[in-house]
Short mmCIF file of C-alpha atoms in Angstrom, two decimals:
data_model
loop_
_atom_site.label_atom_id
_atom_site.label_comp_id
_atom_site.label_asym_id
_atom_site.label_seq_id
_atom_site.Cartn_x
_atom_site.Cartn_y
_atom_site.Cartn_z
CA UNK A 1 -13.49 27.06 5.78
CA UNK A 2 -14.76 25.48 3.13
CA UNK A 3 -16.19 27.13 0.18
CA UNK A 4 -20.07 26.76 1.25
CA UNK A 5 -18.72 28.54 4.16
CA UNK A 6 -17.14 31.79 2.48
CA UNK A 7 -21.15 31.79 0.29
CA UNK A 8 -23.06 31.89 3.56
CA UNK A 9 -21.21 34.56 5.11
CA UNK A 10 -23.04 37.62 6.02
CA UNK A 11 -22.31 41.15 4.31
CA UNK A 12 -20.52 38.99 1.00
CA UNK A 13 -24.07 38.55 -0.76
CA UNK A 14 -22.18 36.18 -2.87
CA UNK A 15 -24.23 34.52 -5.37
CA UNK A 16 -23.25 31.10 -7.17
CA UNK A 17 -23.80 31.00 -11.19
CA UNK A 18 -22.33 28.00 -11.57
CA UNK A 19 -21.76 24.91 -10.18
CA UNK A 20 -19.23 22.30 -10.61
CA UNK A 21 -19.93 18.89 -8.67
CA UNK A 22 -18.90 18.78 -5.28
CA UNK A 23 -17.25 22.00 -5.33
CA UNK A 24 -19.19 23.77 -2.24
CA UNK A 25 -17.45 20.64 -0.13
CA UNK A 26 -14.23 21.59 -0.86
CA UNK A 27 -11.91 23.91 1.61
CA UNK A 28 -10.77 27.60 0.29
CA UNK A 29 -7.65 27.29 -0.87
CA UNK A 30 -4.80 30.43 -1.79
CA UNK A 31 -6.82 33.24 -2.59
CA UNK A 32 -5.57 35.28 -5.36
CA UNK A 33 -6.62 37.67 -7.51
CA UNK A 34 -6.11 38.85 -11.22
CA UNK A 35 -6.88 40.82 -14.09
CA UNK A 36 -4.18 38.25 -16.56
CA UNK A 37 -6.30 36.73 -19.50
CA UNK A 38 -4.28 33.51 -18.84
CA UNK A 39 -3.03 33.86 -15.86
CA UNK A 40 -2.72 29.97 -14.98
CA UNK A 41 1.45 30.60 -15.01
CA UNK A 42 0.76 31.74 -12.00
CA UNK A 43 -1.86 29.34 -10.40
CA UNK A 44 -0.53 25.45 -8.40
CA UNK A 45 -4.02 24.71 -8.05
CA UNK A 46 -6.60 24.65 -5.76
CA UNK A 47 -6.55 28.23 -5.81
CA UNK A 48 -9.99 31.07 -5.06
CA UNK A 49 -9.60 33.25 -8.29
CA UNK A 50 -10.77 36.54 -7.60
CA UNK A 51 -10.90 38.53 -11.26
CA UNK A 52 -12.58 42.29 -11.90
CA UNK A 53 -12.86 40.99 -15.47
CA UNK A 54 -10.69 43.39 -16.65
CA UNK A 55 -8.90 41.20 -19.54
CA UNK A 56 -13.00 40.44 -21.51
CA UNK A 57 -12.18 42.56 -24.15
CA UNK A 58 -14.52 39.90 -26.75
CA UNK A 59 -16.29 37.44 -25.35
CA UNK A 60 -14.24 34.65 -26.21
CA UNK A 61 -11.79 35.88 -23.95
CA UNK A 62 -13.63 33.63 -21.35
CA UNK A 63 -12.86 30.41 -22.36
CA UNK A 64 -9.16 31.51 -22.55
CA UNK A 65 -9.23 33.05 -19.17
CA UNK A 66 -11.51 29.82 -17.47
CA UNK A 67 -9.33 27.20 -19.73
CA UNK A 68 -6.30 29.33 -18.43
CA UNK A 69 -7.21 28.71 -14.89
CA UNK A 70 -8.68 24.98 -14.83
CA UNK A 71 -5.50 24.25 -16.41
CA UNK A 72 -3.83 25.08 -13.39
CA UNK A 73 -6.39 23.06 -11.29
CA UNK A 74 -7.75 26.38 -10.13
CA UNK A 75 -11.62 25.00 -10.13
CA UNK A 76 -13.28 28.24 -8.56
CA UNK A 77 -13.49 31.76 -10.27
CA UNK A 78 -15.07 34.74 -8.26
CA UNK A 79 -15.75 37.55 -11.09
CA UNK A 80 -16.91 41.22 -9.99
CA UNK A 81 -20.02 42.83 -11.28
CA UNK A 82 -18.23 46.66 -10.68
CA UNK A 83 -16.72 46.71 -14.24
CA UNK A 84 -19.33 45.56 -16.14
CA UNK A 85 -22.32 45.92 -14.05
CA UNK A 86 -22.29 41.85 -14.76
CA UNK A 87 -20.94 38.78 -15.18
CA UNK A 88 -21.40 38.18 -19.05
CA UNK A 89 -22.91 35.07 -19.62
CA UNK A 90 -20.58 33.71 -22.23
CA UNK A 91 -18.25 33.53 -18.68
CA UNK A 92 -21.04 31.43 -17.40
CA UNK A 93 -21.02 29.64 -20.36
CA UNK A 94 -17.09 28.78 -20.33
CA UNK A 95 -16.91 27.83 -16.29
CA UNK A 96 -20.21 25.07 -17.69
CA UNK A 97 -17.55 23.76 -20.47
CA UNK A 98 -14.79 23.57 -18.29
CA UNK A 99 -16.90 22.59 -14.47
CA UNK A 100 -15.40 25.08 -12.85
CA UNK A 101 -17.30 27.06 -10.06
CA UNK A 102 -18.49 30.95 -10.96
CA UNK A 103 -19.50 33.14 -8.45
CA UNK A 104 -20.56 36.40 -8.78
CA UNK A 105 -19.45 39.42 -6.52
CA UNK A 106 -21.98 42.14 -6.14
CA UNK A 107 -20.47 45.69 -6.76
CA UNK A 108 -20.94 47.22 -3.53
CA UNK A 109 -18.20 44.49 -1.86
CA UNK A 110 -14.71 44.87 -2.26
CA UNK A 111 -12.29 41.08 -3.38
CA UNK A 112 -9.93 42.36 -0.39
CA UNK A 113 -13.41 42.27 1.99
CA UNK A 114 -13.36 38.45 1.00
CA UNK A 115 -9.72 37.99 1.64
CA UNK A 116 -9.73 39.54 5.20
CA UNK A 117 -13.15 37.53 6.22
CA UNK A 118 -10.63 34.17 5.09
CA UNK A 119 -7.56 35.15 6.30
CA UNK A 120 -9.96 35.75 10.22
CA UNK A 121 -11.55 32.38 9.78
CA UNK A 122 -8.60 30.93 9.03
CA UNK A 123 -6.65 32.82 12.43
CA UNK A 124 -9.65 31.27 14.01
CA UNK A 125 -9.48 28.23 12.63
CA UNK A 126 -5.94 27.84 13.60
CA UNK A 127 -6.35 29.05 17.04
CA UNK A 128 -8.90 26.40 17.96
CA UNK A 129 -6.98 23.86 15.89
CA UNK A 130 -3.59 24.56 18.50
CA UNK A 131 -5.75 24.54 21.68
CA UNK A 132 -6.74 21.32 20.83
CA UNK A 133 -3.67 19.84 19.63
CA UNK A 134 -2.18 21.05 23.07
CA UNK A 135 -4.87 19.07 25.07
CA UNK A 136 -3.89 16.19 22.89
CA UNK A 137 -0.21 16.62 23.95
CA UNK A 138 -0.98 17.44 27.45
CA UNK A 139 -3.23 13.92 27.55
CA UNK A 140 -0.50 11.65 26.15
CA UNK A 141 2.40 13.19 28.45
CA UNK A 142 0.16 12.47 31.21
CA UNK A 143 0.20 8.72 30.48
CA UNK A 144 -3.37 8.66 28.76
CA UNK A 145 -3.36 5.33 26.35
CA UNK A 146 -4.03 6.13 22.39
CA UNK A 147 -7.14 4.06 22.65
CA UNK A 148 -8.34 6.78 25.40
CA UNK A 149 -7.07 9.37 23.16
CA UNK A 150 -8.58 8.02 19.31
CA UNK A 151 -11.99 7.44 21.90
CA UNK A 152 -12.03 11.27 22.53
CA UNK A 153 -11.73 11.98 18.63
CA UNK A 154 -14.04 9.62 18.05
CA UNK A 155 -17.01 11.38 20.54
CA UNK A 156 -16.04 14.55 19.33
CA UNK A 157 -16.19 13.60 15.37
CA UNK A 158 -18.64 11.13 16.00
CA UNK A 159 -17.62 8.47 14.25
CA UNK A 160 -15.54 5.49 15.26
CA UNK A 161 -11.54 6.64 14.67
CA UNK A 162 -8.70 3.35 14.43
CA UNK A 163 -5.11 3.62 14.32
CA UNK A 164 -3.70 0.90 12.39
CA UNK A 165 -0.65 -0.50 10.82
CA UNK A 166 -0.53 -1.58 6.87
CA UNK A 167 0.05 -5.46 8.14
CA UNK A 168 -3.20 -4.94 9.98
CA UNK A 169 -2.43 -4.57 13.52
CA UNK A 170 -4.56 -2.26 15.35
CA UNK A 171 -2.94 -0.21 17.80
CA UNK A 172 -6.02 1.70 18.57
CA UNK A 173 -9.13 -0.32 18.44
CA UNK A 174 -11.78 1.91 18.22
CA UNK A 175 -15.28 0.24 19.41
CA UNK A 176 -13.61 -3.14 18.37
CA UNK A 177 -11.63 -4.18 15.49
CA UNK A 178 -11.92 -5.01 12.30
CA UNK A 179 -12.21 -7.99 10.46
CA UNK A 180 -9.95 -9.79 8.28
CA UNK A 181 -11.27 -8.98 4.93
CA UNK A 182 -12.18 -5.32 6.17
CA UNK A 183 -8.47 -5.12 6.96
CA UNK A 184 -7.28 -6.30 3.59
CA UNK A 185 -9.95 -3.78 1.77
CA UNK A 186 -8.14 -0.37 4.77
CA UNK A 187 -4.57 -1.36 3.96
CA UNK A 188 -4.86 -2.25 0.13
CA UNK A 189 -6.98 0.86 -0.16
CA UNK A 190 -4.20 3.09 2.05
CA UNK A 191 -1.17 1.81 -0.04
CA UNK A 192 -3.00 2.17 -3.53
CA UNK A 193 -4.17 5.23 -3.41
CA UNK A 194 -3.40 8.00 -5.58
CA UNK A 195 -3.00 10.34 -2.06
CA UNK A 196 -4.29 10.97 0.69
CA UNK A 197 -6.87 11.32 2.81
CA UNK A 198 -8.14 8.54 0.82
CA UNK A 199 -11.70 7.03 0.83
CA UNK A 200 -12.43 2.77 1.01
CA UNK A 201 -15.20 0.75 0.40
CA UNK A 202 -15.69 -2.52 2.06
CA UNK A 203 -18.94 -4.48 1.09
CA UNK A 204 -21.60 -1.07 1.77
CA UNK A 205 -19.73 0.53 4.70
CA UNK A 206 -17.22 3.27 3.51
CA UNK A 207 -13.74 4.31 5.69
CA UNK A 208 -11.19 7.24 5.36
CA UNK A 209 -7.78 6.80 5.80
CA UNK A 210 -5.96 9.50 7.00
CA UNK A 211 -1.64 9.06 7.48
CA UNK A 212 0.03 8.74 10.59
CA UNK A 213 2.30 11.67 9.85
CA UNK A 214 3.35 14.09 7.20
CA UNK A 215 2.20 10.69 4.98
CA UNK A 216 5.47 11.61 2.64
CA UNK A 217 7.55 9.21 4.11
CA UNK A 218 7.47 5.23 3.23
CA UNK A 219 3.35 4.24 3.08
CA UNK A 220 4.37 0.19 2.89
CA UNK A 221 6.14 0.89 6.92
CA UNK A 222 3.34 3.76 7.83
CA UNK A 223 0.46 3.77 10.50
CA UNK A 224 -2.62 5.27 9.30
CA UNK A 225 -5.82 6.34 11.08
CA UNK A 226 -9.52 4.77 9.76
CA UNK A 227 -12.20 6.58 10.45
CA UNK A 228 -15.89 5.64 9.58
CA UNK A 229 -17.68 7.46 6.33
CA UNK A 230 -16.40 10.28 3.33
CA UNK A 231 -14.31 12.79 4.71
CA UNK A 232 -14.99 14.84 2.15
CA UNK A 233 -18.82 15.25 3.31
CA UNK A 234 -17.46 16.16 6.81
CA UNK A 235 -17.25 19.53 8.29
CA UNK A 236 -13.55 20.96 8.75
CA UNK A 237 -13.28 20.72 12.11
CA UNK A 238 -14.00 17.12 12.18
CA UNK A 239 -11.22 16.40 9.15
CA UNK A 240 -8.96 18.95 11.53
CA UNK A 241 -9.38 16.38 14.70
CA UNK A 242 -8.88 13.35 12.50
CA UNK A 243 -5.52 15.26 11.77
CA UNK A 244 -4.60 16.10 15.21
CA UNK A 245 -4.99 12.26 16.29
CA UNK A 246 -2.97 11.36 13.55
CA UNK A 247 -0.55 13.60 14.67
CA UNK A 248 -0.56 12.19 17.95
CA UNK A 249 -0.37 8.91 16.82
CA UNK A 250 2.62 9.83 14.94
CA UNK A 251 4.21 10.99 18.58
CA UNK A 252 3.23 8.06 20.40
CA UNK A 253 4.87 5.52 17.59
CA UNK A 254 8.51 7.35 17.68
CA UNK A 255 7.69 6.29 21.60
CA UNK A 256 6.92 2.70 21.06
CA UNK A 257 9.66 2.44 18.67
CA UNK A 258 12.18 3.95 20.80
CA UNK A 259 11.35 0.57 23.21
CA UNK A 260 11.29 -1.74 20.74
CA UNK A 261 14.92 -0.29 19.27
CA UNK A 262 16.21 -0.68 22.75
CA UNK A 263 15.43 -4.63 22.17
CA UNK A 264 17.43 -5.03 18.98
CA UNK A 265 21.23 -5.63 19.73
CA UNK A 266 20.47 -8.27 21.78
CA UNK A 267 18.16 -9.64 19.02
CA UNK A 268 21.91 -9.35 17.00
CA UNK A 269 23.69 -11.03 20.15
CA UNK A 270 20.65 -13.36 19.99
CA UNK A 271 21.71 -14.56 16.20
CA UNK A 272 25.05 -14.44 16.60
CA UNK A 273 25.62 -17.23 19.12
CA UNK A 274 22.95 -18.89 17.01
CA UNK A 275 24.98 -18.82 13.82
CA UNK A 276 28.25 -19.42 15.61
CA UNK A 277 26.60 -22.98 17.16
CA UNK A 278 26.82 -21.60 20.61
CA UNK A 279 25.63 -23.81 23.52
CA UNK A 280 21.94 -23.88 24.56
CA UNK A 281 22.67 -22.20 27.86
CA UNK A 282 24.32 -18.94 26.82
CA UNK A 283 21.43 -18.67 23.73
CA UNK A 284 19.19 -19.39 26.58
CA UNK A 285 19.81 -16.19 28.38
CA UNK A 286 19.83 -13.68 25.38
CA UNK A 287 16.23 -15.06 24.57
CA UNK A 288 14.91 -14.60 28.22
CA UNK A 289 16.92 -10.95 28.03
CA UNK A 290 15.01 -10.65 24.33
CA UNK A 291 11.60 -11.44 25.72
CA UNK A 292 11.00 -14.92 24.65
CA UNK A 293 10.26 -17.62 27.13
CA UNK A 294 13.72 -20.38 26.37
CA UNK A 295 11.39 -22.98 27.61
CA UNK A 296 8.76 -23.16 25.18
CA UNK A 297 9.00 -23.65 21.03
CA UNK A 298 9.91 -21.50 18.68
CA UNK A 299 9.83 -20.97 15.15
CA UNK A 300 12.21 -19.15 13.18
CA UNK A 301 11.66 -16.50 9.64
CA UNK A 302 13.85 -15.75 7.26
CA UNK A 303 12.38 -12.77 4.88
CA UNK A 304 13.98 -10.36 2.68
CA UNK A 305 12.19 -7.73 0.98
CA UNK A 306 13.83 -6.41 -1.92
CA UNK A 307 12.82 -3.51 -4.50
CA UNK A 308 12.93 0.60 -4.32
CA UNK A 309 12.22 0.43 -0.25
CA UNK A 310 14.33 2.03 2.25
CA UNK A 311 16.89 -0.29 3.74
CA UNK A 312 15.10 -0.43 6.99
CA UNK A 313 11.34 -1.41 5.71
CA UNK A 314 11.93 -5.29 6.36
CA UNK A 315 13.30 -4.68 9.81
CA UNK A 316 10.40 -2.39 10.36
CA UNK A 317 7.88 -4.73 8.56
CA UNK A 318 8.61 -8.03 10.90
CA UNK A 319 8.92 -6.10 13.82
CA UNK A 320 5.04 -5.11 13.49
CA UNK A 321 3.85 -8.68 12.65
CA UNK A 322 5.54 -9.88 15.53
CA UNK A 323 3.41 -8.01 17.90
CA UNK A 324 0.20 -8.61 15.75
CA UNK A 325 0.99 -12.56 16.35
CA UNK A 326 1.55 -11.97 20.23
CA UNK A 327 6.01 -12.00 20.01
CA UNK A 328 8.40 -10.18 20.81
CA UNK A 329 10.51 -8.61 17.95
CA UNK A 330 13.51 -10.49 18.22
CA UNK A 331 15.13 -9.76 14.56
CA UNK A 332 18.48 -9.28 13.26
CA UNK A 333 20.25 -9.63 9.94
CA UNK A 334 21.93 -12.84 9.56
CA UNK A 335 25.40 -13.79 8.22
CA UNK A 336 24.24 -13.60 4.28
CA UNK A 337 22.08 -10.01 5.30
CA UNK A 338 18.45 -11.47 5.18
CA UNK A 339 16.62 -10.68 8.29
CA UNK A 340 16.69 -13.51 10.46
CA UNK A 341 13.40 -13.40 13.68
CA UNK A 342 12.26 -16.13 15.66
CA UNK A 343 9.16 -15.80 17.31
CA UNK A 344 7.20 -18.49 20.01
CA UNK A 345 5.15 -21.07 17.97
CA UNK A 346 1.05 -21.32 17.80
CA UNK A 347 -0.91 -23.27 15.78
CA UNK A 348 -1.87 -20.96 13.59
CA UNK A 349 1.29 -18.67 13.58
CA UNK A 350 1.80 -19.52 9.77
CA UNK A 351 -1.97 -18.68 8.74
CA UNK A 352 -1.43 -15.39 10.83
CA UNK A 353 1.83 -14.49 9.33
CA UNK A 354 0.90 -15.58 5.72
CA UNK A 355 -2.47 -13.37 6.43
CA UNK A 356 -0.39 -10.19 7.29
CA UNK A 357 2.41 -10.27 5.04
CA UNK A 358 -0.15 -10.98 2.46
CA UNK A 359 -1.52 -7.17 3.22
CA UNK A 360 1.62 -5.63 1.93
CA UNK A 361 1.71 -6.93 -2.07
CA UNK A 362 -0.71 -3.53 -2.87
CA UNK A 363 2.65 -1.85 -1.82
CA UNK A 364 5.98 -3.44 -2.32
CA UNK A 365 5.23 -1.67 -5.85
CA UNK A 366 8.49 -3.92 -8.32
CA UNK A 367 10.40 -5.59 -4.96
CA UNK A 368 9.04 -8.78 -3.56
CA UNK A 369 8.55 -9.62 0.09
CA UNK A 370 10.04 -13.58 0.24
CA UNK A 371 9.11 -14.76 3.37
CA UNK A 372 10.92 -18.72 4.81
CA UNK A 373 9.21 -20.53 7.94
CA UNK A 374 10.51 -23.06 9.73
CA UNK A 375 8.07 -26.20 11.75
CA UNK A 376 7.51 -26.10 15.09
CA UNK A 377 11.30 -26.50 17.25
CA UNK A 378 12.61 -26.59 20.71
CA UNK A 379 15.62 -23.66 21.48
CA UNK A 380 18.13 -26.91 21.87
CA UNK A 381 16.95 -27.46 18.46
CA UNK A 382 17.53 -24.01 16.82
CA UNK A 383 20.35 -23.63 14.61
CA UNK A 384 18.84 -26.67 13.00
CA UNK A 385 15.36 -24.93 12.31
CA UNK A 386 17.37 -21.71 11.25
CA UNK A 387 18.98 -23.78 8.62
CA UNK A 388 14.71 -25.20 7.75
CA UNK A 389 13.64 -21.81 7.75
CA UNK A 390 16.28 -20.81 4.79
CA UNK A 391 15.56 -23.49 2.85
CA UNK A 392 12.60 -22.46 2.94
CA UNK A 393 12.90 -18.90 2.00
CA UNK A 394 15.24 -19.87 -1.14
CA UNK A 395 11.90 -22.07 -2.32
CA UNK A 396 9.44 -18.26 -1.80
CA UNK A 397 12.41 -16.36 -3.76
CA UNK A 398 11.51 -18.38 -6.45
CA UNK A 399 8.14 -17.43 -7.04
CA UNK A 400 7.22 -14.51 -9.12
CA UNK A 401 4.29 -13.48 -6.85
CA UNK A 402 4.64 -9.76 -4.40
CA UNK A 403 4.32 -11.44 -1.22
CA UNK A 404 5.43 -14.85 -1.13
CA UNK A 405 5.49 -17.18 2.21
CA UNK A 406 6.47 -21.20 2.36
CA UNK A 407 6.71 -23.21 5.63
CA UNK A 408 9.18 -25.40 5.38
CA UNK A 409 6.30 -28.37 5.12
CA UNK A 410 4.54 -27.07 1.88
CA UNK A 411 7.53 -27.91 0.04
CA UNK A 412 7.41 -30.45 -2.14
CA UNK A 413 10.45 -32.74 -2.20
CA UNK A 414 10.62 -31.90 -6.10
CA UNK A 415 11.08 -28.46 -4.86
CA UNK A 416 13.05 -28.95 -2.06
CA UNK A 417 15.65 -30.09 -4.34
CA UNK A 418 15.55 -27.64 -7.54
CA UNK A 419 15.96 -24.87 -4.03
CA UNK A 420 19.42 -26.53 -3.07
CA UNK A 421 20.53 -26.13 -6.79
CA UNK A 422 22.56 -22.59 -8.00
CA UNK A 423 20.16 -20.32 -9.94
CA UNK A 424 22.69 -20.56 -12.86
CA UNK A 425 22.75 -24.71 -12.81
CA UNK A 426 18.98 -24.91 -13.09
CA UNK A 427 19.02 -22.09 -15.99
CA UNK A 428 21.40 -24.06 -17.47
CA UNK A 429 19.66 -27.08 -17.02
CA UNK A 430 16.47 -25.97 -18.10
CA UNK A 431 18.41 -24.49 -21.25
CA UNK A 432 20.15 -27.57 -22.42
CA UNK A 433 16.71 -29.51 -21.66
CA UNK A 434 14.16 -27.41 -22.97
CA UNK A 435 16.25 -24.47 -24.81
CA UNK A 436 14.97 -25.77 -28.50
CA UNK A 437 10.96 -25.95 -27.86
CA UNK A 438 11.83 -22.05 -25.89
CA UNK A 439 13.11 -20.90 -29.24
CA UNK A 440 10.45 -22.66 -31.59
CA UNK A 441 7.71 -21.18 -28.94
CA UNK A 442 9.56 -17.82 -29.58
CA UNK A 443 9.74 -18.30 -33.37
CA UNK A 444 5.62 -19.70 -34.12
CA UNK A 445 4.22 -18.93 -30.57
CA UNK A 446 3.21 -22.59 -30.68
CA UNK A 447 2.32 -22.79 -27.34
CA UNK A 448 4.17 -26.14 -26.67
CA UNK A 449 5.51 -25.26 -23.12
CA UNK A 450 2.18 -24.07 -22.10
CA UNK A 451 1.09 -27.54 -23.68
CA UNK A 452 3.89 -29.93 -21.87
CA UNK A 453 3.21 -28.37 -18.99
CA UNK A 454 -0.26 -29.10 -18.05
CA UNK A 455 0.37 -32.71 -20.24
CA UNK A 456 2.35 -33.53 -17.44
CA UNK A 457 -0.11 -32.54 -15.01
CA UNK A 458 -2.67 -34.71 -16.34
CA UNK A 459 0.00 -37.82 -16.07
CA UNK A 460 0.43 -37.85 -19.93
CA UNK A 461 -3.30 -38.05 -20.52
CA UNK A 462 -3.89 -36.73 -24.29
CA UNK A 463 -7.63 -36.21 -23.13
CA UNK A 464 -7.78 -34.65 -19.56
CA UNK A 465 -5.38 -32.36 -21.74
CA UNK A 466 -7.06 -31.53 -24.68
CA UNK A 467 -10.20 -31.14 -22.48
CA UNK A 468 -7.84 -28.87 -19.79
CA UNK A 469 -6.38 -26.52 -22.82
CA UNK A 470 -9.63 -26.86 -24.93
CA UNK A 471 -7.71 -28.28 -27.57
CA UNK A 472 -8.54 -31.08 -30.08
CA UNK A 473 -7.09 -34.24 -29.33
CA UNK A 474 -5.08 -34.14 -32.33
CA UNK A 475 -3.29 -30.60 -31.66
CA UNK A 476 -2.36 -32.18 -28.13
CA UNK A 477 -0.65 -35.32 -30.02
CA UNK A 478 1.23 -33.35 -32.71
CA UNK A 479 1.95 -30.59 -29.79
CA UNK A 480 4.22 -33.50 -27.87
CA UNK A 481 4.97 -34.84 -30.52
CA UNK A 482 7.08 -31.42 -31.71
CA UNK A 483 8.40 -31.54 -27.81
CA UNK A 484 9.63 -34.83 -28.61
CA UNK A 485 11.39 -34.17 -31.83
CA UNK A 486 13.18 -31.31 -30.23
CA UNK A 487 14.10 -32.59 -27.09
CA UNK A 488 15.44 -35.89 -28.09
CA UNK A 489 13.38 -37.14 -25.09
CA UNK A 490 10.59 -39.95 -25.16
CA UNK A 491 7.44 -38.60 -22.41
CA UNK A 492 6.52 -42.57 -21.84
CA UNK A 493 9.68 -43.23 -20.81
CA UNK A 494 9.72 -42.10 -16.90
CA UNK A 495 13.52 -41.06 -16.55
CA UNK A 496 12.88 -38.98 -19.60
CA UNK A 497 9.72 -37.34 -18.14
CA UNK A 498 11.35 -36.62 -15.21
CA UNK A 499 14.26 -34.52 -17.12
CA UNK A 500 11.42 -32.85 -18.48
CA UNK A 501 9.89 -31.88 -15.55
CA UNK A 502 12.67 -30.68 -13.59
CA UNK A 503 13.69 -28.58 -16.84
CA UNK A 504 10.20 -26.64 -16.72
CA UNK A 505 10.48 -26.47 -12.72
CA UNK A 506 13.71 -24.96 -13.25
CA UNK A 507 12.38 -22.18 -15.66
CA UNK A 508 10.33 -20.79 -12.25
#
C-alpha cells in the first residue's frame, strides 16, 4: 500500500505535520516501533518508523533521532501523542531539515492498530495479485501469446505495455513498434539505470522500464517491459499488474529459449563442416536442418565480448540479434573460441546489425564487443566468407569503442594490412619509428604526435594543419621539424611519410 492510502484509512486519524517531496506516493515498507534515541543501526532503508517519543529528554534529542533514522534510508516517522500530549515543534523542524515525512498519531490510536491495518491491506493485495498471476499463467499455458497477455495488462493499467530486448527487438509490440531513437533511449536508460524499475525519457514522452524476471542477472542479456508513463505516479495495483506481466514474460522467455538452445548442436555441426573444408553438399544439408536456405546468399559474422560479462553473453546476444533481423540463430564457437554466426543476406543487414549491437554499448562496462562481417556470399563459397569475416573482426578489435562493427567493404587497404600483422610486431614497429617522439611528448607535453597526425591528414599542408589545430603556421613548422629531427625521417619524401603514417596507425 502507499503512504497516501494509509493516511486516508478511516478510523486512524493520522495527520501530516511535514511532507517530504514525493513521499505520499511511496509504498509503505517494513513497519518498526522504537523508542531508541539512535535506532539507525536496526534499519535497512524504506521503513515506516513509529515512536512514542520516550527517547526525547531535550529538544536537541529530536535532531539526533531524525538524523539516525534518515541516515539509513528511512524517510517516514509516525510520532504518537500519548506521552507528551502533542508532537513537539523541534521534532517537526528536525524532520524538515532532513527531508523526513512526519505524521502525528492521535492519543486514542494504538500503534498496533496501524500495524494491523498495514498487514491486512497487504494480505488483501497479495491475494488479488496471486489471483491475477494464476490467470495469466493459465492463459499462457492455454496457448495465449505474449502479445495477447501484454494487451490484457495494457487495458488493465490503461497504458501501452511492450516487451523488448536490449538489442531493440520487440517481443510483444503493444500498439505498435517504437522508432529507432526511442528504442535507443529506452535501452540506454535500462542498461545505465542505478536501480530498476527506472524512468526514461525520449523527447516529450516518459517510459517506465521494468526487468523481466528477478532483475538480478546480467542486464545486458535481459528482457525489459517498457510502459508509457512514470510508474512512481501510478496506483499501486497498476505497478503490480506490470510486475506480473514481467513474471509471465520470464516464463515465456524460458519456453522460447528452449527452442533456440535446441538448434545449437546443429549450428556447431555446420561450423565444424565449414572450418573443416567439407564438401558443399554436406554443408547444405546441415544449413537446411538449421533453418537456413542453402541456395540463398549468406553473411558470416564473427564476434566476441570481453570484460566482466558472463561467458554465454555473446552467444545470447547474437541469437537475439539474429531473430531481430529475421534470421535463424545459427551461431557456435569457432576453433579460436570466438563466435561465428551465419545469417541470410539482406541489402540493409550491415546497418541493422550495427544499430542493434550499438544499443548494447552502455551495458558493456569495461568490456568491448567486436563484430566482423563478411560480404554477401553463396553457400558454396562460405569458407572464404568466414575468413573475410575474421579479417574484419581483427580490425574491429583494433579499435577502442565499446562496440565496434566492421564490414569487409569498410576496411581501408592499409588497415587490412596492419590487421594481418601480429600485435607485438605492430607495437614494436611503432616504437621503433615514433618512440623518441612519444618520449618527448611524455616529458614536455609537446603535442608532437597530435600535430603529426593532423599534418598527415591534411596531406602535408602547413596552412590547413594550422587552421585545423588553431595554431600559428610557424608553430606547426617547428613541431613537424622536431618530429623529423627525432625520427630521422624527411616528411617531404613519400617513403618516409608512409613509414610514419603506418607507425601512427599501429599506435591504435
